[in-house]
Amino acid sequence: MSHLKQLKSCNNLHGLAGLLGYEPKSLSYIIYKIPEDQKYKSFKIPKKNGGVREIKAPHDRLKNLQ
């Protein structure tokens, strides 16, 4: 079965966690328990032509999941 078909056939957290190689408890924690304001870290970098760009980078747990 193709990866896309496997993904489409997931209809609960346990199925998705298994497909992604996570324990359901770990996946649930990342998705639901980590507060939104802690999922990303913000920092600013200067643009070449002036101004500032804000970057929102995912924290390690979320980055690994993505």
PDB file of C-alpha atoms in Angstrom:
ATOM      1  CA  MET A   1       0.000   0.000   0.000  1.00  0.00           C
ATOM      2  CA  SER A   2       1.346   3.461  -0.845  1.00  0.00           C
ATOM      3  CA  HIS A   3       2.227   5.934   1.891  1.00  0.00           C
ATOM      4  CA  LEU A   4      -0.596   8.221   0.805  1.00  0.00           C
ATOM      5  CA  LYS A   5      -3.156   5.420   1.004  1.00  0.00           C
ATOM      6  CA  GLN A   6      -1.842   4.442   4.446  1.00  0.00           C
ATOM      7  CA  LEU A   7      -2.161   8.035   5.609  1.00  0.00           C
ATOM      8  CA  LYS A   8      -5.686   8.330   4.229  1.00  0.00           C
ATOM      9  CA  SER A   9      -6.689   5.111   5.966  1.00  0.00           C
ATOM     10  CA  CYS A  10      -5.665   6.445   9.399  1.00  0.00           C
ATOM     11  CA  ASN A  11      -8.808   7.332  11.240  1.00  0.00           C
ATOM     12  CA  ASN A  12      -7.544   7.705  14.804  1.00  0.00           C
ATOM     13  CA  LEU A  13      -4.524   8.774  16.837  1.00  0.00           C
ATOM     14  CA  HIS A  14      -3.231   5.209  17.258  1.00  0.00           C
ATOM     15  CA  GLY A  15      -3.165   4.588  13.509  1.00  0.00           C
ATOM     16  CA  LEU A  16      -1.425   7.865  12.762  1.00  0.00           C
ATOM     17  CA  ALA A  17       1.105   7.371  15.550  1.00  0.00           C
ATOM     18  CA  GLY A  18       1.970   3.913  14.236  1.00  0.00           C
ATOM     19  CA  LEU A  19       2.380   5.220  10.707  1.00  0.00           C
ATOM     20  CA  LEU A  20       4.695   8.005  11.905  1.00  0.00           C
ATOM     21  CA  GLY A  21       6.700   5.736  14.213  1.00  0.00           C
ATOM     22  CA  TYR A  22       5.521   7.359  17.444  1.00  0.00           C
ATOM     23  CA  GLU A  23       3.878   6.012  20.549  1.00  0.00           C
ATOM     24  CA  PRO A  24       0.275   7.297  20.679  1.00  0.00           C
ATOM     25  CA  LYS A  25       0.976   8.880  24.078  1.00  0.00           C
ATOM     26  CA  SER A  26       3.973  10.820  22.704  1.00  0.00           C
ATOM     27  CA  LEU A  27       2.120  12.025  19.624  1.00  0.00           C
ATOM     28  CA  SER A  28      -0.846  13.122  21.743  1.00  0.00           C
ATOM     29  CA  TYR A  29       1.458  15.065  24.059  1.00  0.00           C
ATOM     30  CA  ILE A  30       3.073  16.974  21.189  1.00  0.00           C
ATOM     31  CA  ILE A  31      -0.237  17.787  19.511  1.00  0.00           C
ATOM     32  CA  TYR A  32      -2.490  18.496  22.470  1.00  0.00           C
ATOM     33  CA  LYS A  33      -0.501  19.070  25.673  1.00  0.00           C
ATOM     34  CA  ILE A  34       2.335  21.404  24.665  1.00  0.00           C
ATOM     35  CA  PRO A  35       0.898  24.932  24.898  1.00  0.00           C
ATOM     36  CA  GLU A  36       0.661  26.765  21.579  1.00  0.00           C
ATOM     37  CA  ASP A  37       2.996  29.515  22.763  1.00  0.00           C
ATOM     38  CA  GLN A  38       5.697  26.907  23.488  1.00  0.00           C
ATOM     39  CA  LYS A  39       5.527  25.007  20.196  1.00  0.00           C
ATOM     40  CA  TYR A  40       7.491  27.666  18.304  1.00  0.00           C
ATOM     41  CA  LYS A  41      10.348  29.983  19.201  1.00  0.00           C
ATOM     42  CA  SER A  42      10.439  33.408  17.597  1.00  0.00           C
ATOM     43  CA  PHE A  43      13.481  35.396  16.601  1.00  0.00           C
ATOM     44  CA  LYS A  44      14.233  38.221  14.217  1.00  0.00           C
ATOM     45  CA  ILE A  45      16.851  38.509  11.513  1.00  0.00           C
ATOM     46  CA  PRO A  46      17.746  41.583   9.499  1.00  0.00           C
ATOM     47  CA  LYS A  47      16.768  41.696   5.840  1.00  0.00           C
ATOM     48  CA  LYS A  48      19.345  42.520   3.202  1.00  0.00           C
ATOM     49  CA  ASN A  49      17.418  45.593   2.031  1.00  0.00           C
ATOM     50  CA  GLY A  50      16.611  46.807   5.541  1.00  0.00           C
ATOM     51  CA  GLY A  51      13.813  45.878   7.850  1.00  0.00           C
ATOM     52  CA  VAL A  52      13.471  42.811   9.992  1.00  0.00           C
ATOM     53  CA  ARG A  53      12.013  39.384   9.311  1.00  0.00           C
ATOM     54  CA  GLU A  54      10.403  37.428  12.146  1.00  0.00           C
ATOM     55  CA  ILE A  55      11.075  33.690  12.095  1.00  0.00           C
ATOM     56  CA  LYS A  56       8.981  31.201  14.042  1.00  0.00           C
ATOM     57  CA  ALA A  57      10.907  27.941  14.273  1.00  0.00           C
ATOM     58  CA  PRO A  58       9.375  24.797  15.769  1.00  0.00           C
ATOM     59  CA  HIS A  59      10.865  23.418  18.954  1.00  0.00           C
ATOM     60  CA  ASP A  60      12.727  20.116  18.689  1.00  0.00           C
ATOM     61  CA  ARG A  61       9.846  17.734  19.459  1.00  0.00           C
ATOM     62  CA  LEU A  62       7.533  19.385  16.966  1.00  0.00           C
ATOM     63  CA  LYS A  63      10.330  19.718  14.421  1.00  0.00           C
ATOM     64  CA  ASN A  64      11.038  15.977  14.570  1.00  0.00           C
ATOM     65  CA  LEU A  65       7.349  15.219  14.146  1.00  0.00           C
ATOM     66  CA  GLN A  66       7.063  17.547  11.150  1.00  0.00           C
TER      67      GLN A  66
END
